[in-house]
Tab-separated table of C-alpha atoms in Angstrom:
chain	number	residue	atom	x	y	z
P	1	MET	CA	147.537	123.298	50.193
P	2	THR	CA	146.751	125.929	52.771
P	3	SER	CA	143.091	126.338	53.748
P	4	SER	CA	141.635	129.773	53.312
P	5	ARG	CA	139.039	129.172	56.101
P	6	VAL	CA	139.198	131.898	58.703
P	7	LEU	CA	138.433	130.791	62.279
P	8	PRO	CA	136.436	133.153	64.489
P	9	LYS	CA	138.448	135.179	66.898
P	10	ILE	CA	137.858	134.183	70.509
P	11	THR	CA	137.889	137.334	72.599
P	12	HIS	CA	137.199	135.627	75.937
P	13	TRP	CA	136.812	132.140	77.321
P	14	THR	CA	136.223	130.539	80.689
P	15	ILE	CA	135.478	127.100	82.134
P	16	TYR	CA	131.874	126.861	83.226
P	17	TYR	CA	130.868	123.397	84.413
P	18	PRO	CA	129.893	121.157	82.717
P	19	ARG	CA	131.132	122.740	79.523
P	20	VAL	CA	133.568	125.354	78.278
P	21	ILE	CA	131.810	128.579	77.363
P	22	TYR	CA	133.525	130.895	74.936
P	23	GLY	CA	132.434	133.908	73.052
P	24	PRO	CA	131.915	137.565	73.675
P	25	LEU	CA	132.403	138.718	77.229
P	26	HIS	CA	128.802	139.880	77.693
P	27	ARG	CA	127.509	136.302	77.127
P	28	VAL	CA	129.817	134.903	79.768
P	29	ASN	CA	128.750	137.592	82.175
P	30	ALA	CA	125.101	136.737	81.531
P	31	ALA	CA	125.760	133.070	82.276
P	32	SER	CA	127.633	134.025	85.417
P	33	ALA	CA	124.773	136.275	86.528
P	34	SER	CA	122.303	133.421	86.031
P	35	ARG	CA	124.511	131.143	88.102
P	36	HIS	CA	124.631	133.729	90.883
P	37	ARG	CA	120.819	134.028	90.842
P	38	LEU	CA	120.526	130.269	91.360
P	39	GLN	CA	123.054	130.485	94.176
P	40	ASP	CA	121.041	133.253	95.806
P	41	MET	CA	117.948	131.059	95.663
P	42	ASP	CA	119.794	128.180	97.285
P	43	ASP	CA	120.844	130.596	100.038
P	44	GLY	CA	117.208	131.479	100.714
P	45	HIS	CA	116.857	134.635	98.619
P	46	ILE	CA	113.840	133.673	96.508
P	47	PRO	CA	112.842	136.082	93.719
P	48	SER	CA	109.242	136.987	93.025
P	49	SER	CA	106.896	134.271	91.742
P	50	SER	CA	106.850	135.793	88.262
P	51	GLN	CA	110.630	135.437	87.997
P	52	SER	CA	111.254	132.176	89.870
P	53	PRO	CA	112.518	129.394	87.611
P	54	TRP	CA	111.499	126.830	90.270
P	55	LEU	CA	107.790	127.139	89.596
P	56	PRO	CA	107.851	125.050	86.424
P	57	PHE	CA	109.857	122.438	88.320
P	58	GLU	CA	107.316	122.363	91.161
P	59	SER	CA	104.517	122.000	88.651
P	60	ARG	CA	106.305	119.125	86.969
P	61	ARG	CA	106.925	117.467	90.299
P	62	ARG	CA	103.271	117.761	91.300
P	63	ALA	CA	102.225	116.323	87.960
P	64	ARG	CA	104.687	113.464	88.407
P	65	ASP	CA	103.387	112.739	91.918
P	66	GLU	CA	99.806	112.719	90.669
P	67	LYS	CA	100.687	110.318	87.861
P	68	ARG	CA	102.563	108.105	90.290
P	69	GLU	CA	99.543	107.987	92.590
P	70	ALA	CA	97.329	107.124	89.628
P	71	VAL	CA	99.585	104.173	88.833
P	72	LEU	CA	99.389	102.970	92.450
P	73	ARG	CA	95.591	103.295	92.662
P	74	THR	CA	95.139	101.413	89.417
P	75	ALA	CA	97.696	98.756	90.320
P	76	VAL	CA	96.383	98.016	93.813
P	77	ALA	CA	92.830	97.650	92.470
P	78	LEU	CA	94.087	95.285	89.771
P	79	PHE	CA	96.184	93.250	92.228
P	80	LEU	CA	93.153	92.796	94.483
P	81	GLU	CA	90.952	91.913	91.526
P	82	GLN	CA	93.224	89.453	89.709
P	83	GLY	CA	95.864	88.598	92.282
P	84	TYR	CA	99.425	89.867	92.269
P	85	HIS	CA	100.740	87.127	89.987
P	86	GLY	CA	97.710	87.233	87.698
P	87	ALA	CA	97.922	90.980	87.144
P	88	THR	CA	100.365	92.397	84.610
P	89	LEU	CA	101.937	95.780	84.073
P	90	ASN	CA	100.545	95.665	80.544
P	91	GLU	CA	97.051	95.689	82.020
P	92	VAL	CA	97.951	98.501	84.422
P	93	ALA	CA	99.234	100.536	81.482
P	94	ARG	CA	96.140	99.735	79.413
P	95	ARG	CA	93.800	100.941	82.156
P	96	LEU	CA	95.802	104.131	82.451
P	97	ASN	CA	95.844	104.526	78.669
P	98	ILE	CA	99.637	104.761	78.571
P	99	THR	CA	102.423	102.529	77.265
P	100	LYS	CA	104.105	99.966	79.461
P	101	PRO	CA	107.550	101.637	79.123
P	102	ALA	CA	105.980	104.803	80.528
P	103	LEU	CA	105.372	102.979	83.826
P	104	TYR	CA	109.103	102.597	84.295
P	105	ASN	CA	109.367	106.360	84.625
P	106	TYR	CA	107.736	105.938	88.024
P	107	PHE	CA	108.556	102.406	89.209
P	108	ARG	CA	111.309	99.923	88.464
P	109	GLY	CA	109.037	96.897	88.511
P	110	LYS	CA	105.870	95.240	89.759
P	111	ASP	CA	107.401	94.273	93.110
P	112	GLU	CA	108.210	97.918	93.820
P	113	ILE	CA	104.604	98.872	93.085
P	114	LEU	CA	103.448	96.143	95.465
P	115	TYR	CA	105.664	97.455	98.244
P	116	GLU	CA	104.529	101.039	97.684
P	117	CYS	CA	100.881	99.961	97.959
P	118	TRP	CA	101.679	98.266	101.254
P	119	SER	CA	103.610	101.338	102.448
P	120	ILE	CA	100.616	103.615	101.906
P	121	GLY	CA	98.382	101.256	103.863
P	122	ASN	CA	100.936	101.061	106.646
P	123	GLU	CA	101.210	104.851	106.839
P	124	LEU	CA	97.434	105.042	107.248
P	125	VAL	CA	97.609	102.544	110.128
P	126	ASP	CA	100.395	104.559	111.739
P	127	ASP	CA	98.147	107.624	111.529
P	128	CYS	CA	95.357	105.663	113.234
P	129	ILE	CA	97.649	104.622	116.073
P	130	ALA	CA	99.075	108.121	116.518
P	131	GLU	CA	95.601	109.680	116.592
P	132	THR	CA	94.353	107.092	119.081
P	133	SER	CA	97.370	107.508	121.360
P	134	ALA	CA	96.867	111.265	121.408
P	135	SER	CA	93.223	110.904	122.498
P	136	THR	CA	91.964	110.761	126.052
P	137	GLY	CA	89.907	108.061	127.727
P	138	SER	CA	90.237	104.596	129.165
P	139	GLY	CA	92.224	101.771	127.671
P	140	LEU	CA	88.984	100.198	126.438
P	141	SER	CA	87.842	103.399	124.713
P	142	LYS	CA	91.212	103.739	122.978
P	143	LEU	CA	91.089	100.085	121.964
P	144	ARG	CA	87.662	100.588	120.414
P	145	LYS	CA	88.786	103.741	118.602
P	146	LEU	CA	91.686	101.868	117.070
P	147	ILE	CA	89.436	98.952	116.124
P	148	VAL	CA	87.018	101.287	114.335
P	149	ARG	CA	89.767	103.056	112.397
P	150	TYR	CA	91.643	99.861	111.576
P	151	ALA	CA	88.500	97.957	110.570
P	152	GLU	CA	87.353	100.778	108.318
P	153	LEU	CA	90.785	100.817	106.705
P	154	MET	CA	90.439	97.098	105.992
P	155	THR	CA	87.458	97.919	103.762
P	156	GLU	CA	89.635	100.103	101.500
P	157	ASP	CA	92.104	99.026	98.817
P	158	TYR	CA	95.289	100.170	100.504
P	159	GLY	CA	94.187	98.617	103.783
P	160	LYS	CA	93.423	95.343	102.052
P	161	SER	CA	96.939	95.356	100.607
P	162	LEU	CA	98.248	94.867	104.156
P	163	VAL	CA	96.599	91.466	104.464
P	164	ARG	CA	95.850	90.198	100.962
P	165	PHE	CA	99.353	90.112	99.468
P	166	ASP	CA	102.071	87.532	100.114
P	167	LEU	CA	105.184	88.926	101.789
P	168	ARG	CA	107.293	86.418	99.880
P	169	ASP	CA	106.722	88.503	96.754
P	170	LEU	CA	108.726	91.347	98.330
P	171	SER	CA	112.479	91.709	98.491
P	172	GLU	CA	114.222	90.530	101.649
P	173	ASP	CA	114.827	94.084	102.887
P	174	ASN	CA	111.212	95.073	102.333
P	175	ARG	CA	109.990	91.918	104.075
P	176	LYS	CA	111.934	92.932	107.178
P	177	ILE	CA	110.320	96.374	107.101
P	178	VAL	CA	106.854	94.828	106.807
P	179	GLN	CA	107.466	92.391	109.659
P	180	THR	CA	108.674	95.199	111.908
P	181	ALA	CA	105.544	97.205	111.094
P	182	LYS	CA	103.295	94.236	111.892
P	183	ARG	CA	104.918	93.910	115.320
P	184	ARG	CA	104.335	97.611	115.925
P	185	ILE	CA	100.620	97.269	115.123
P	186	ASP	CA	100.325	94.240	117.393
P	187	ARG	CA	102.058	96.169	120.177
P	188	ALA	CA	99.517	98.995	119.914
P	189	PHE	CA	96.583	96.601	120.454
P	190	ARG	CA	98.356	94.951	123.402
P	191	ASP	CA	99.202	98.294	125.008
P	192	TYR	CA	95.590	99.503	124.973
P	193	ILE	CA	94.375	96.194	126.407
P	194	ALA	CA	96.999	96.350	129.165
P	195	GLN	CA	96.056	99.976	129.867
P	196	GLY	CA	92.417	98.926	130.143
P	197	VAL	CA	93.281	96.200	132.636
P	198	GLU	CA	95.189	98.735	134.683
P	199	ASP	CA	92.418	101.365	134.709
P	200	GLY	CA	89.646	98.799	135.248
P	201	SER	CA	87.865	99.171	131.909
P	202	VAL	CA	89.129	95.754	130.712
P	203	LYS	CA	88.937	92.508	132.658
P	204	PRO	CA	92.239	90.828	133.548
P	205	CYS	CA	93.218	88.772	130.508
P	206	ASP	CA	96.146	87.654	128.392
P	207	ALA	CA	96.826	90.818	126.391
P	208	LYS	CA	98.785	88.919	123.751
P	209	LEU	CA	96.014	86.410	122.995
P	210	ALA	CA	93.319	89.098	123.126
P	211	ALA	CA	95.280	91.254	120.673
P	212	PHE	CA	95.771	88.289	118.325
P	213	ALA	CA	92.045	87.506	118.391
P	214	ILE	CA	91.057	91.112	117.687
P	215	ALA	CA	93.643	91.767	114.967
P	216	GLY	CA	92.902	88.428	113.287
P	217	SER	CA	89.202	89.243	113.058
P	218	LEU	CA	89.908	92.717	111.726
P	219	ASN	CA	92.395	91.510	109.133
P	220	TRP	CA	89.862	89.060	107.777
P	221	ILE	CA	87.572	91.975	106.892
P	222	GLY	CA	90.048	92.767	104.127
P	223	HIS	CA	89.269	89.372	102.562
P	224	TRP	CA	85.479	89.298	102.625
P	225	PHE	CA	84.259	92.917	102.575
P	226	GLN	CA	82.822	94.137	99.285
P	227	PRO	CA	81.752	97.769	98.759
P	228	GLY	CA	78.200	98.487	97.784
P	229	GLY	CA	76.639	96.076	100.276
P	230	GLU	CA	73.945	96.763	102.835
P	231	MET	CA	76.493	97.859	105.452
P	232	THR	CA	79.068	100.563	104.854
P	233	GLY	CA	82.657	100.131	105.916
P	234	ARG	CA	82.057	102.471	108.833
P	235	ALA	CA	79.022	100.504	110.009
P	236	VAL	CA	80.984	97.252	109.892
P	237	ALA	CA	83.835	98.870	111.820
P	238	GLU	CA	81.585	100.179	114.598
P	239	GLU	CA	79.836	96.819	114.917
P	240	PHE	CA	83.176	95.004	115.197
P	241	ALA	CA	84.379	97.465	117.845
P	242	ILE	CA	81.508	96.395	120.104
P	243	ARG	CA	81.519	92.666	119.342
P	244	LEU	CA	85.294	92.214	119.642
P	245	THR	CA	85.496	93.869	123.044
P	246	GLU	CA	82.335	92.573	124.740
P	247	GLY	CA	84.169	89.592	126.201
P	248	ILE	CA	86.991	91.598	127.786
P	249	ALA	CA	85.089	94.721	128.886
P	250	THR	CA	84.231	94.954	132.562
P	251	THR	CA	80.562	94.846	133.514
P	252	ALA	CA	80.272	98.581	134.124
P	253	THR	CA	81.833	99.630	130.832
P	254	ARG	CA	79.925	96.967	128.905
P	255	LYS	CA	76.579	98.250	130.175
P	256	ILE	CA	77.460	101.819	129.244
P	257	VAL	CA	78.391	100.813	125.708
P	258	GLN	CA	75.348	98.592	125.227
P	259	LYS	CA	73.050	101.368	126.387
P	260	ALA	CA	74.663	103.829	123.982
P	261	ALA	CA	74.486	101.324	121.127
P	262	ILE	CA	70.677	100.966	121.199
P	263	PRO	CA	69.311	102.903	118.196
P	264	ALA	CA	66.708	105.557	118.962
P	265	ALA	CA	64.265	103.946	116.537
P	266	GLU	CA	64.568	100.644	118.375
P	267	LYS	CA	63.849	102.370	121.688
P	268	ALA	CA	60.729	103.902	120.178
P	269	ASP	CA	59.510	100.478	119.080
P	270	LYS	CA	59.640	98.988	122.592
P	271	PRO	CA	56.227	97.773	123.798
P	272	PRO	CA	54.489	100.049	126.289
P	273	ARG	CA	54.202	99.027	129.912
P	274	LYS	CA	51.108	97.065	130.888
P	275	GLY	CA	48.163	99.265	131.590
P	276	ASN	CA	49.552	102.153	129.514
P	277	ALA	CA	48.207	101.010	126.149
P	278	PRO	CA	45.349	98.894	124.806
P	279	ARG	CA	45.973	95.255	123.853
P	280	GLU	CA	45.691	95.918	120.123
P	281	ASP	CA	48.677	98.317	120.331
P	282	GLU	CA	50.794	95.562	121.934
P	283	SER	CA	49.782	93.196	119.148
P	284	GLU	CA	50.756	95.770	116.540
P	285	HIS	CA	54.131	96.223	118.222
P	286	HIS	CA	54.849	92.472	118.190
P	287	THR	CA	53.936	92.333	114.506
P	288	ARG	CA	56.419	95.101	113.739
P	289	ALA	CA	59.087	93.480	115.895
P	290	ALA	CA	58.674	90.102	114.163
P	291	ALA	CA	58.929	91.705	110.729
P	292	ARG	CA	62.033	93.625	111.765
P	293	ALA	CA	63.666	90.471	113.157
P	294	ALA	CA	62.921	88.576	109.948
P	295	GLY	CA	64.511	91.346	107.903
P	296	GLN	CA	67.618	91.364	110.080
P	297	SER	CA	67.931	87.588	109.781
P	298	LYS	CA	67.676	87.795	105.987
P	299	ARG	CA	70.393	90.475	105.844
P	300	ALA	CA	72.634	88.412	108.107
P	301	ARG	CA	72.286	85.361	105.842
P	302	GLY	CA	73.062	87.527	102.832
P	303	ARG	CA	76.297	88.776	104.419
P	304	LEU	CA	77.397	85.207	105.164
P	305	ARG	CA	76.969	83.984	101.589
């Protein structure tokens, strides 16, 4: 039996990757024109913003980047709170109010998230080193600048990820990257110490051991610092910059720093010279000084608990 179905007449056809387009000639020409517009854009001829088809793509990419960053911020906080092995992607998803499968749109697994958290922290350290290297001053001043920036970073989540997580949880390739980065950070501390020895701002010393002592103390900040305490991260960083370099600074540079470090309020509370004030004023000063010392001692004990 012969079918009476009449097939449409194809007036024009062409191969247009990834499919064959057939139909009236004006449709093919429209598709070809669209393809040429995209080619023009790739060649640098960008149409006006109202006509550009790339704008929706850029918006989607920005939204994707923002979501990816939200996953990282949530994950690093959870890893620090519960430990890498104790934290789960289910909990990350719950805090973000999304499903667990949605996380796999941005990361392949928990180990990749861990590495990305470390990478952000490492990039911040690289920025600190680059900024310090570009500055002027003695080796000691550069060393103290790096200590301040690095110590302050150790009070933040991404900085803590550099020292709180076990490298054995990373893939072998990523472990090699991390180890190379650690050597680069160590080299920066050694270079500034060696520069200080050369310019006279640092006493002759073993740069390797001095760098180990400084970096070890700074890294430990990432373990004990808790936000919301009596001292801000910046205050801790500036205090460490002085304390960790007192032993290697030359006498001249140490005196300059100590003089600059005396708070104005403390200078104002110094007792007057003999003969310049009555005895009762001296007694009042000593009372204030004793109270201030007691308060400082109490705060110090609180930080050590």
